[in-house]
Amino acid sequence: MTIQEVWDKAREVMAPKCRACPECNGKACRGEIPGVGGIGSGSSFTVCREYLDSVKVLMDLVYEPSEIDTSIELFGRIFEVPFFMAPLGGMNGNYNGYLTDEGFANMSIRGMVESGSLAFTPDGPKDSLFDLQLPIIKDVGGLAVPTVKPWDLPKLTDKIRRAEEAGAVAVSCDIDSCGNLLLKKAGKPVYPQSQETMAEIVKSTSLPYIPKGIMTATAALRCADAGCYGIVVSSHGGRVLADSPAPCSMLPEIREAVGDRLKIFVDGGIRSGLDVFKCLALGADAVLIGRPYAIAAHGGGQEGVVLYSQKILGELRDVMVMTGCRSLADIDRSKLVL
Amino acid sequence: MTIQEVWDKAREVMAPKCRACPECNGKACRGEIPGVGGIGSGSSFTVCREYLDSVKVLMDLVYEPSEIDTSIELFGRIFEVPFFMAPLGGMNGNYNGYLTDEGFANMSIRGMVESGSLAFTPDGPKDSLFDLQLPIIKDVGGLAVPTVKPWDLPKLTDKIRRAEEAGAVAVSCDIDSCGNLLLKKAGKPVYPQSQETMAEIVKSTSLPYIPKGIMTATAALRCADAGCYGIVVSSHGGRVLADSPAPCSMLPEIREAVGDRLKIFVDGGIRSGLDVFKCLALGADAVLIGRPYAIAAHGGGQEGVVLYSQKILGELRDVMVMTGCRSLADIDRSKLVL
Amino acid sequence: MTIQEVWDKAREVMAPKCRACPECNGKACRGEIPGVGGIGSGSSFTVCREYLDSVKVLMDLVYEPSEIDTSIELFGRIFEVPFFMAPLGGMNGNYNGYLTDEGFANMSIRGMVESGSLAFTPDGPKDSLFDLQLPIIKDVGGLAVPTVKPWDLPKLTDKIRRAEEAGAVAVSCDIDSCGNLLLKKAGKPVYPQSQETMAEIVKSTSLPYIPKGIMTATAALRCADAGCYGIVVSSHGGRVLADSPAPCSMLPEIREAVGDRLKIFVDGGIRSGLDVFKCLALGADAVLIGRPYAIAAHGGGQEGVVLYSQKILGELRDVMVMTGCRSLADIDRSKLVL
Amino acid sequence: MTIQEVWDKAREVMAPKCRACPECNGKACRGEIPGVGGIGSGSSFTVCREYLDSVKVLMDLVYEPSEIDTSIELFGRIFEVPFFMAPLGGMNGNYNGYLTDEGFANMSIRGMVESGSLAFTPDGPKDSLFDLQLPIIKDVGGLAVPTVKPWDLPKLTDKIRRAEEAGAVAVSCDIDSCGNLLLKKAGKPVYPQSQETMAEIVKSTSLPYIPKGIMTATAALRCADAGCYGIVVSSHGGRVLADSPAPCSMLPEIREAVGDRLKIFVDGGIRSGLDVFKCLALGADAVLIGRPYAIAAHGGGQEGVVLYSQKILGELRDVMVMTGCRSLADIDRSKLVL
């Protein structure tokens, strides 16, 4: 199976919800919610590609060659790559139901572990989505980050407890799903999360806690003060607030504010190893990739997921060679022209 | 009735003067005066949308949730929303005569009061336009802001006196209609208004006086020194001077100059609750919306006006939730990326 | 005769050399030399419109109304308007020969005097072009500025002497025609002009001397030190050097360097009274307009020239009303957003 | 033979690998590797033209005319022009085999010497490409700069020794070909080159050593510290790393860092004498031109190469006249608007 075959197959089976475009940039699917598009004019999605394309990378071959190391330590574990799968739910809503949630969970969780990485896994209006993933996570030794919706505190901590029981290495909460229409329609109230609430959550669990949907230095500092392990700088794929800036464009400011107090993940429009490199150079520790992994799973199942990971890794290694970066620590702002 | 039905009906009945475009941005009607377009190349209209689209909004969900309050105090009254209807005249000139001026006055004044807001109402070459609105304004308890043309002082103060008698809560004057071709052709002389003249007007009435058509910090300071209650930052819908900048782009400079000495209203290309939010964050106290309310009235009468107000309010509330703003006072520049 | 009729007629008689486009911006005629286009990609022409379109104008109606005065003192004379005709030669080369050089000279020189202005008149490879204009200039009391090519000193001063004899109010020299291919092909050598040479020219004549084709503050200072009366900031219509910036974009820097030591004229893409206003606000004392006057003359003869002048004047007056400028002295940078 | 005929012929014989476009800007051939395109989206190629087009040039005719001198001293020799041919290999891979490597070597090396310049000559996966050029180089008195691939030290120094024996005036090494897929596929390992390795190379040869593929001030300083004679600022034609900035855009920073310690060459999108002028004004001593010389050779052989050189020289001289530059030393940043 080749990546091209995976994409060709995906294009066939994902219609009409996703077109598996050669360039996944949010243009063809503008405004398609449910579906895979950005909200309104879709600019919160398209701006991600525009920003990343505008960032230029500086070649540097004047260095002593050595092995390339793309590994990263997180949650006390070593991962082979600094890119992870973003939580992707709604196989029968945003996507067309070709895959079941359980089918996708198997492909994605196992595929990412096989990739030397892991998946952030989704939650949704129905509890069954969250629950069906727990046995799979347990089966892979906990190598996943369950992402719960920002429910009220009792419901939230209950779900975290079940993640603990499955042995998950960390837990995330996409607080930006406050703007999610599906949850509104389903009568499932979700809430913003104050620093105080976050502190309670952190205290309630042994797992590293990673709020997702942080876009400002101020909010990031509140997460740090609450004792969070990390954050995901994210605009929820451009699906909850129109005219958001590109999450990656906020990285320098956020990193400067929090220093090393938080691990910083970022998502939004990341499509290549070159993009991963740019995000790390802008200030992220690691990135999440969403839609392309959905395409890879639709077109190639677990194997498609692994193939896509290998493609990204190969590109990242190539860029590291061409820029004189031997490990992720070498990837910094001096490698970019903004 | 749905908003979509209102717009579909409007598209039918407004032709050929207004196309009720899905996106009302000044492109289809460039240069159409009389009509609804911007003057010349139309850039003074289109630049409003370009500027507003370029302003990015920062999500922030790290806060303690509470009720959203969109109310605002103006003229000693509380309004439920910070958006008002701009003065819209010329139903049988700029528009195609499908609505009479009186019909539109009823729909707009009553519709805005029903929306928890009010309408700025128009003046024109014929005195009858101004006069026919006074009984309606009286009937709604004065909840409107009659906007007089910048006539010579005797005529101007006479019209203000009649507005007082109708119980209007305030009075405005669109001094930028000096560039209005219809007034020129009708042989109705209008004039710029010096600070001294403004001071005389302010002294002559008990009503708050709000000059409309201010674009610079210098002019705003003169209005403050003249004792005006507020100003409308406006380029007259881009209809009187080609290559004007977007009024909302001037807000930061004007607010910095006048501080709290003036209430600042702004109009020009505002089409959504997100745009209202952006204008408030840029420095406005409240906004005026013009053309879309004309479309709403043509397509749905008073009910259309109310429906459109509800749509804008709903959007504004959503953005406030997503940005951590509980009241209008929380909406400031820190919420934007310019 | 209306301006529209003038342009319609011109479109008919000027083909194929000039298309008399509704918007004269250098796009349709890119690279057409001979012809009316800009050199190479044409960007030195098109950039003029792009720059002028990007300059925004600030409305200001808070002032005491009074009469508008557009007059300007130059060469000890008062002109009614601050715009003049640029030197336009080559009726049978750049244009299609529909007008003779003599016919055009009569229309343009007399038309501009009738407009309360004057024409800068051309020189060319054949001496006859320069000579045929002298009797006409004499006939209108010297109200023209003959523009000689940068010949060697004896030939140049001889031509200036003949301009003096015709009573011309001033004399110009388009030193930027060094890059003119027609002169090269005709074996007529032209030369750059050093400050020392300029000083000799100034000393040799009683007429104000105005070099044309200055683009930098450094060169402008040399002209001032040489005793020149003024300069024309110009890129020769974008016809002699590819990738020149817009002349008007250089005005602020040049004005700051020379202060009041020189009268500053500018040309390049000026098409409306609004453009005249922008150039004056950027630092020019007056402007030259070229191609549109050629169109006006082709389509309407002397009357076309006058009609076009009236159109520009009307637009300029309207902008002055809308911006609170009562005389040209009021037009400054505070009226613009760059 | 005219330049137009050369290009017309080239268009015929180069298909489908190169289209010999009227404007060679990397758009038609985006992503075509093998072929002549830029890698991936092709932006590392197209950005060169975009940047160069954005640089504006300031006319200045206020100076004492004199002869124009375009000569430059390099390697103790005087060359008539400051532009050279970039190393171009792969006649039967990137190009379509219409020319043999030996045929092209003769045309290019001899054509450049006839142009008063010289060619940087290529190396490749097969040693024969390098070897076949040596007798030709010897025959023209060493007037070429053999460019070796960044092999391991023994192989590299051996090739340099053979370049010395052929009498070459200097030697280059395109260290950026680390990203070259053809070399990877051919199992020919190439390596980054540390400052220490460069210092060894410099010590091992009497020839001036010029690393090619430097994009940062940091890397340039390491080359200077290693004792290199010069560098070629280059992104390998945009073929080895996506989203590289335009090499010429890095010139000011690099020149400021190294001062006069290195001769700075630059390549990437240079297509005219105006572009040569811009690159020198930005900080380069001289430029390399690649693809257009390949087109010239395909369409006109050695004569085509010379014709193209003459075209570039004529354009450069014209720009120097129009900007008041009598020698290359006069070409500096004051001539540009960035």
Short mmCIF file of N, CA and C in Angstrom, two decimals, chain D residues 3 21 33 116-117 138 142 162 171 194 197 242 249 266 293 298 305 315 317 329:
data_model
loop_
_atom_site.label_atom_id
_atom_site.label_comp_id
_atom_site.label_asym_id
_atom_site.label_seq_id
_atom_site.Cartn_x
_atom_site.Cartn_y
_atom_site.Cartn_z
N ILE D 3 17.95 36.34 -29.71
CA ILE D 3 17.55 35.72 -28.44
C ILE D 3 16.17 35.07 -28.57
N CYS D 21 9.71 28.98 -20.70
CA CYS D 21 8.65 29.99 -20.55
C CYS D 21 9.19 31.39 -20.85
N ILE D 33 10.57 17.33 -10.11
CA ILE D 33 11.92 16.84 -9.83
C ILE D 33 11.88 15.34 -9.98
N GLY D 116 33.32 36.80 -21.53
CA GLY D 116 34.11 37.56 -20.56
C GLY D 116 33.83 37.13 -19.13
N SER D 117 33.29 35.93 -18.98
CA SER D 117 32.87 35.43 -17.68
C SER D 117 33.40 34.01 -17.52
N LYS D 138 40.87 22.89 -19.03
CA LYS D 138 42.30 23.08 -19.31
C LYS D 138 42.47 23.87 -20.62
N GLY D 142 41.79 27.26 -17.82
CA GLY D 142 41.34 27.11 -16.43
C GLY D 142 40.19 28.02 -16.06
N ARG D 162 42.31 17.15 -8.98
CA ARG D 162 42.21 17.06 -10.45
C ARG D 162 41.78 18.41 -11.06
N VAL D 171 37.56 26.48 -6.92
CA VAL D 171 36.74 25.29 -6.82
C VAL D 171 35.60 25.54 -5.84
N SER D 194 31.39 20.51 8.16
CA SER D 194 31.62 21.37 9.32
C SER D 194 32.72 22.38 9.01
N THR D 197 36.02 20.65 8.78
CA THR D 197 36.25 19.97 7.51
C THR D 197 36.60 20.98 6.43
N ALA D 242 11.80 22.67 0.83
CA ALA D 242 10.60 23.47 0.57
C ALA D 242 10.55 24.67 1.51
N SER D 249 17.18 37.53 -0.67
CA SER D 249 16.59 38.25 0.47
C SER D 249 17.47 38.14 1.71
N VAL D 266 25.54 34.90 -5.41
CA VAL D 266 24.17 34.52 -5.07
C VAL D 266 23.51 33.96 -6.32
N TYR D 293 20.57 29.88 -18.74
CA TYR D 293 21.72 29.47 -19.55
C TYR D 293 21.49 28.08 -20.13
N HIS D 298 20.49 25.04 -25.02
CA HIS D 298 19.63 24.15 -25.81
C HIS D 298 19.17 24.83 -27.10
N VAL D 305 24.54 30.89 -25.63
CA VAL D 305 25.08 31.28 -24.33
C VAL D 305 25.64 32.69 -24.39
N GLU D 315 21.42 45.00 -20.45
CA GLU D 315 20.43 45.45 -19.46
C GLU D 315 21.11 46.04 -18.23
N ARG D 317 24.05 47.43 -18.03
CA ARG D 317 24.63 48.73 -18.37
C ARG D 317 23.53 49.80 -18.39
N ALA D 329 31.13 49.22 -7.90
CA ALA D 329 31.27 49.73 -6.53
C ALA D 329 30.20 50.78 -6.21
#
